[in-house]
Amino acid sequence: MLNNFANFCNPLLMRRSLFLVIAVSLYIAGCAPMIPRVHAAFASIPDQTPETRIQLIQSVDVRLSTGYSRKLEAGSIWRLTGHLPQGRVYRSIGAPFTIEGAQVHEAYLVVYDGSLTGFYLPGEHMMSPLSTPIPLSIKGNT
Amino acid sequence: MKLFRAIFGGIAFALLTSGCASGVPYASMVSSIPPLKDGEGRIFFFRSGSMVGAAVTSDIQLNGEIVGKSQSGGFFFVDRPAGSYTAATSTEVEKSLSFALDSGEIKYVRSSISMGVLVGRVVLELEAPESARNELADLKFTGHLSRSAVARNTMATTAKASPSPTGKVTLDDLRGLLPAK
């Protein structure tokens, strides 16, 4: 008993314990970085425009710079909702799509020349560009 | 020792249930939910009735305004003009969700508990309408619906269902004005 108490009071052990507690705390805190965002000059398509849709033929895993990843499901359908200089903007039909960093953001796909170039964040009127465009296998007009 | 156990059990029970929602079940009030106004959308905030982290609650802010509380097993909704919104909760850190709301659109925002350093965190995410509606059926309303809106809507429903053949107002027609039992 006395031996245990002596061990507990050992400065080296206490320092180690403190370090462990801090390390675990930081791990749990999971200080995820903010997603990168740039200004977006979004132009929505006129209301009268016939609806344009695309469908993903193959699923795609998107690894975000925040460490989180998102899967674009095969068969998911997306509706053209506007344009950005970085590409056409498509909104998910059905289940909402979000991306995540320190916070969560609803996101639309930005597609240029058949590749995903980033995400438009309609709640913030910003764009989160991908460092490398990801080719998409799409059925429909991009 | 027995007394200690009883006290501990009581405290644990109180902590577990203190954050649980108490209110009208969704099924009982769904007919009282007023229709959307032109140019507005609706945001449902809900949290499943899980006992994990049930004691952890947080105010929910929408564009900086407190609109309700995240409580285990509870839901509420707000109607807002179409536009861009950020919903946020705050425990040991602030967690937020940004999204767009269209006119006539209904968005479903789920709050849930994730692990934190000292206390759990209330995180928000968008939920698919179909699964959200399934889950709402088991939840209780923790928001505020104006009595006039409930009465107006209930009266309209009653009038549609059983119009008075004489055109006179009967006691049954006024049933919607009475407070819920």
Coordinates of C-alpha atoms in Angstrom, one line a residue:
Chain A
M1 CA 0.0 0.0 0.0
L2 CA 2.7 2.4 1.1
N3 CA 4.8 1.3 -1.9
N4 CA 1.9 2.1 -4.3
F5 CA 1.5 5.5 -2.7
A6 CA 5.2 6.2 -3.2
N7 CA 5.0 5.2 -6.8
F8 CA 2.0 7.5 -7.3
C9 CA 4.0 10.4 -5.9
N10 CA 7.0 9.6 -8.1
P11 CA 7.6 12.8 -10.1
L12 CA 8.7 10.9 -13.2
L13 CA 5.5 8.8 -13.1
M14 CA 3.4 11.9 -12.5
R15 CA 5.0 13.6 -15.4
R16 CA 4.3 10.6 -17.6
S17 CA 0.7 10.4 -16.5
L18 CA 0.2 14.1 -17.1
F19 CA 1.7 13.8 -20.6
L20 CA -0.6 10.8 -21.3
V21 CA -3.7 12.7 -20.1
I22 CA -2.8 15.7 -22.4
A23 CA -2.1 13.4 -25.3
V24 CA -5.4 11.6 -24.9
S25 CA -7.2 14.9 -24.5
L26 CA -5.8 16.3 -27.7
Y27 CA -6.6 13.1 -29.5
I28 CA -10.2 13.2 -28.3
A29 CA -10.4 16.9 -29.1
G30 CA -9.7 15.9 -32.7
C31 CA -8.7 19.4 -33.6
A32 CA -9.8 19.0 -37.3
P33 CA -8.7 21.8 -39.5
M34 CA -11.2 24.1 -41.3
I35 CA -11.9 23.2 -44.8
P36 CA -10.2 25.5 -47.4
R37 CA -12.6 28.1 -48.8
V38 CA -12.3 30.6 -51.5
H39 CA -14.7 33.3 -52.8
A40 CA -17.2 31.9 -55.3
A41 CA -18.8 33.9 -58.1
F42 CA -21.9 31.7 -58.3
A43 CA -24.5 32.2 -61.0
S44 CA -27.6 30.2 -60.6
I45 CA -29.4 28.9 -63.7
P46 CA -32.6 30.7 -64.7
D47 CA -35.8 29.2 -63.3
Q48 CA -37.2 28.4 -66.8
T49 CA -34.1 26.4 -67.9
P50 CA -35.0 22.7 -68.6
E51 CA -33.6 20.6 -65.8
T52 CA -30.2 19.0 -66.4
R53 CA -29.2 16.0 -64.4
I54 CA -26.2 13.8 -64.2
Q55 CA -25.8 10.3 -62.6
L56 CA -22.6 8.9 -61.3
I57 CA -21.8 5.5 -62.9
Q58 CA -19.0 4.6 -60.5
S59 CA -18.7 5.5 -56.8
V60 CA -15.8 7.9 -55.9
D61 CA -14.0 8.3 -52.6
V62 CA -13.0 11.9 -52.0
R63 CA -10.3 12.4 -49.4
L64 CA -10.6 15.9 -48.0
S65 CA -7.6 17.9 -46.8
T66 CA -9.3 18.0 -43.3
G67 CA -8.7 14.2 -43.0
Y68 CA -12.4 13.4 -43.4
S69 CA -13.5 11.5 -46.5
R70 CA -16.8 11.4 -48.4
K71 CA -18.1 8.8 -50.8
L72 CA -20.0 9.9 -53.9
E73 CA -22.3 6.9 -54.4
A74 CA -22.7 5.1 -57.8
G75 CA -26.2 5.8 -59.1
S76 CA -26.6 9.1 -57.2
I77 CA -28.3 11.8 -59.2
W78 CA -27.3 15.4 -59.2
R79 CA -29.2 18.4 -60.7
L80 CA -27.5 21.3 -62.4
T81 CA -28.1 24.4 -60.2
G82 CA -25.6 27.0 -61.4
H83 CA -22.2 27.8 -62.7
L84 CA -18.8 28.9 -61.3
P85 CA -15.7 29.8 -63.1
Q86 CA -14.3 26.5 -61.8
G87 CA -17.1 24.5 -63.3
R88 CA -20.8 23.6 -63.3
V89 CA -22.5 23.2 -60.0
Y90 CA -24.7 20.2 -59.2
R91 CA -26.9 19.7 -56.3
S92 CA -27.8 16.3 -54.8
I93 CA -31.3 15.0 -55.4
G94 CA -32.6 13.1 -52.4
A95 CA -30.2 12.7 -49.5
P96 CA -28.3 16.0 -48.7
F97 CA -24.6 16.0 -49.2
T98 CA -22.1 17.6 -46.8
I99 CA -18.4 17.9 -46.3
E100 CA -16.7 18.2 -43.0
G101 CA -13.7 19.7 -41.3
A102 CA -13.9 21.5 -38.0
Q103 CA -17.5 22.3 -39.0
V104 CA -20.0 20.7 -41.3
H105 CA -21.1 22.3 -44.6
E106 CA -23.8 21.4 -47.1
A107 CA -22.0 21.0 -50.4
Y108 CA -22.7 20.9 -54.1
L109 CA -20.4 19.3 -56.7
V110 CA -18.3 21.5 -58.9
V111 CA -17.6 19.6 -62.1
Y112 CA -15.4 20.8 -65.0
D113 CA -14.7 18.8 -68.0
G114 CA -15.8 15.6 -66.4
S115 CA -13.7 16.0 -63.2
L116 CA -14.7 17.1 -59.7
T117 CA -12.8 20.3 -59.0
G118 CA -14.3 21.1 -55.6
F119 CA -17.4 21.8 -53.7
Y120 CA -19.7 24.8 -53.7
L121 CA -21.0 25.7 -50.2
P122 CA -24.4 27.2 -50.6
G123 CA -24.7 28.1 -47.0
E124 CA -21.7 30.4 -47.2
H125 CA -21.5 31.3 -50.9
M126 CA -18.0 30.0 -51.0
M127 CA -16.1 27.2 -52.8
S128 CA -13.9 24.6 -51.3
P129 CA -11.4 23.6 -54.1
L130 CA -9.8 20.2 -54.3
S131 CA -6.0 20.2 -54.6
T132 CA -6.2 17.7 -57.4
P133 CA -9.3 17.3 -59.6
I134 CA -10.9 13.8 -59.4
P135 CA -12.2 12.3 -62.7
L136 CA -15.8 11.2 -62.5
S137 CA -17.6 8.6 -64.4
I138 CA -20.8 10.3 -65.3
K139 CA -23.9 9.6 -67.3
G140 CA -25.4 12.9 -68.6
N141 CA -24.3 16.2 -69.9
T142 CA -21.5 18.0 -68.0
Chain B
M1 CA -23.1 1.4 2.0
K2 CA -26.7 0.8 0.9
L3 CA -27.5 4.5 1.4
F4 CA -24.5 5.4 -0.7
R5 CA -25.6 3.1 -3.5
A6 CA -29.1 4.5 -3.4
I7 CA -27.8 8.1 -3.5
F8 CA -25.4 7.3 -6.4
G9 CA -28.2 5.5 -8.3
G10 CA -30.5 8.5 -7.8
I11 CA -27.9 10.9 -9.0
A12 CA -27.1 8.8 -12.0
F13 CA -30.8 8.4 -12.9
A14 CA -31.4 12.1 -12.5
L15 CA -28.4 12.9 -14.7
L16 CA -29.5 10.5 -17.4
T17 CA -33.1 11.7 -17.5
S18 CA -32.6 15.4 -16.9
G19 CA -31.7 16.0 -20.6
C20 CA -34.6 14.0 -22.0
A21 CA -37.3 15.8 -23.8
S22 CA -40.9 16.0 -22.5
G23 CA -43.6 17.2 -24.7
V24 CA -46.3 16.2 -27.2
P25 CA -45.4 13.3 -29.4
Y26 CA -45.0 14.0 -33.1
A27 CA -48.0 11.9 -34.0
S28 CA -50.3 13.9 -31.7
M29 CA -49.3 17.3 -33.1
V30 CA -48.4 16.7 -36.7
S31 CA -51.9 17.8 -37.8
S32 CA -51.4 21.1 -36.0
I33 CA -48.3 22.0 -37.9
P34 CA -49.2 25.0 -40.0
P35 CA -48.5 25.0 -43.7
L36 CA -45.5 26.9 -45.0
K37 CA -45.9 30.5 -46.1
D38 CA -44.8 31.6 -49.6
G39 CA -41.1 32.3 -49.8
E40 CA -40.3 30.4 -46.7
G41 CA -38.8 27.0 -45.9
R42 CA -38.9 24.9 -42.8
I43 CA -36.0 23.5 -40.7
F44 CA -36.7 20.5 -38.4
F45 CA -34.2 20.0 -35.6
F46 CA -34.3 16.6 -33.9
R47 CA -32.3 14.3 -31.7
S48 CA -32.8 10.6 -31.2
G49 CA -33.8 9.3 -27.8
S50 CA -30.5 7.6 -27.1
M51 CA -29.5 7.4 -23.5
V52 CA -25.8 7.9 -24.5
G53 CA -25.0 11.5 -23.6
A54 CA -28.7 12.2 -22.8
A55 CA -27.7 14.7 -20.0
V56 CA -25.7 16.8 -22.5
T57 CA -27.9 19.5 -24.0
S58 CA -27.2 22.7 -25.8
D59 CA -29.0 25.7 -27.2
I60 CA -29.3 25.7 -31.0
Q61 CA -28.6 28.9 -32.7
L62 CA -29.7 29.7 -36.2
N63 CA -27.7 32.6 -37.7
G64 CA -26.9 33.7 -34.2
E65 CA -30.5 33.6 -32.8
I66 CA -31.4 30.9 -30.3
V67 CA -34.3 28.9 -31.8
G68 CA -34.4 25.9 -29.4
K69 CA -32.6 23.3 -27.5
S70 CA -31.0 20.0 -28.5
Q71 CA -32.6 17.5 -26.1
S72 CA -32.5 13.7 -26.2
G73 CA -35.7 12.4 -27.8
G74 CA -37.0 15.9 -28.8
F75 CA -37.7 17.9 -32.0
F76 CA -38.8 21.3 -33.0
F77 CA -39.0 23.3 -36.2
V78 CA -38.7 26.9 -37.4
D79 CA -39.9 28.5 -40.6
R80 CA -37.5 31.0 -42.2
P81 CA -37.3 32.9 -45.5
A82 CA -35.3 31.2 -48.3
G83 CA -31.6 31.9 -47.9
S84 CA -28.3 30.8 -46.3
Y85 CA -28.2 29.6 -42.8
T86 CA -25.7 28.5 -40.2
A87 CA -27.0 26.4 -37.2
A88 CA -24.7 26.1 -34.3
T89 CA -24.4 24.5 -30.9
S90 CA -22.0 25.2 -28.1
T91 CA -20.7 23.0 -25.3
E92 CA -17.0 23.0 -24.8
V93 CA -16.5 24.0 -28.4
E94 CA -18.9 25.5 -31.0
K95 CA -20.0 23.1 -33.7
S96 CA -21.8 24.4 -36.7
L97 CA -23.6 23.4 -39.9
S98 CA -24.1 25.7 -42.9
F99 CA -26.7 25.0 -45.5
A100 CA -29.1 26.7 -48.0
L101 CA -32.9 26.8 -47.6
D102 CA -35.1 27.1 -50.6
S103 CA -38.6 28.4 -50.7
G104 CA -41.0 25.5 -49.9
E105 CA -38.1 23.3 -48.9
I106 CA -38.0 21.3 -45.7
K107 CA -34.6 20.5 -44.2
Y108 CA -33.9 18.1 -41.4
V109 CA -31.0 18.7 -39.0
R110 CA -30.0 16.0 -36.7
S111 CA -28.1 16.7 -33.5
S112 CA -26.1 14.0 -31.8
I113 CA -23.5 13.6 -29.2
S114 CA -19.8 13.1 -30.0
M115 CA -17.0 12.6 -27.5
G116 CA -15.3 15.6 -26.1
V117 CA -12.5 16.3 -23.7
L118 CA -14.6 17.2 -20.6
V119 CA -18.2 16.9 -21.8
G120 CA -19.8 15.5 -24.9
R121 CA -20.2 17.8 -27.9
V122 CA -23.5 18.4 -29.7
V123 CA -22.8 18.0 -33.5
L124 CA -25.2 18.9 -36.3
E125 CA -25.7 17.2 -39.6
L126 CA -28.2 17.2 -42.4
E127 CA -30.4 14.1 -42.6
A128 CA -32.2 12.6 -45.6
P129 CA -36.0 13.5 -45.4
E130 CA -37.2 9.9 -45.5
S131 CA -35.1 8.6 -42.6
A132 CA -35.7 11.8 -40.6
R133 CA -39.4 11.5 -40.9
N134 CA -39.3 7.9 -39.7
E135 CA -37.3 9.0 -36.7
L136 CA -39.5 12.0 -35.9
A137 CA -42.4 9.6 -35.2
D138 CA -40.8 8.5 -31.9
L139 CA -39.9 12.0 -30.7
K140 CA -41.5 14.7 -28.6
F141 CA -42.1 18.3 -29.6
T142 CA -39.9 20.7 -27.5
G143 CA -40.6 23.8 -29.5
H144 CA -43.2 26.6 -29.3
L145 CA -46.2 26.6 -31.6
S146 CA -48.4 29.6 -31.1
R147 CA -51.8 28.7 -29.8
S148 CA -53.5 30.8 -32.5
A149 CA -51.7 28.9 -35.2
V150 CA -52.7 25.5 -33.7
A151 CA -56.3 26.6 -33.2
R152 CA -56.5 28.1 -36.8
N153 CA -55.1 25.0 -38.3
T154 CA -57.2 22.6 -36.2
M155 CA -60.4 24.6 -36.9
A156 CA -59.6 24.5 -40.6
T157 CA -59.1 20.7 -40.4
T158 CA -62.3 20.3 -38.4
A159 CA -64.3 22.5 -40.8
K160 CA -63.0 20.5 -43.8
A161 CA -63.8 17.2 -42.2
S162 CA -67.3 17.9 -40.9
P163 CA -68.9 21.1 -42.2
S164 CA -72.0 22.1 -40.3
P165 CA -75.0 21.3 -42.5
T166 CA -76.9 24.3 -41.3
G167 CA -74.0 26.7 -41.7
K168 CA -74.2 27.5 -37.9
V169 CA -71.2 27.3 -35.7
T170 CA -71.5 24.4 -33.2
L171 CA -69.5 23.5 -30.1
D172 CA -67.7 20.9 -32.1
D173 CA -66.5 23.5 -34.5
L174 CA -64.9 25.3 -31.6
R175 CA -63.2 22.2 -30.3
G176 CA -59.9 23.4 -31.8
L177 CA -59.8 26.5 -29.6
L178 CA -59.8 24.4 -26.4
P179 CA -56.4 23.7 -24.9
A180 CA -55.0 20.3 -25.5
K181 CA -55.7 17.8 -22.7

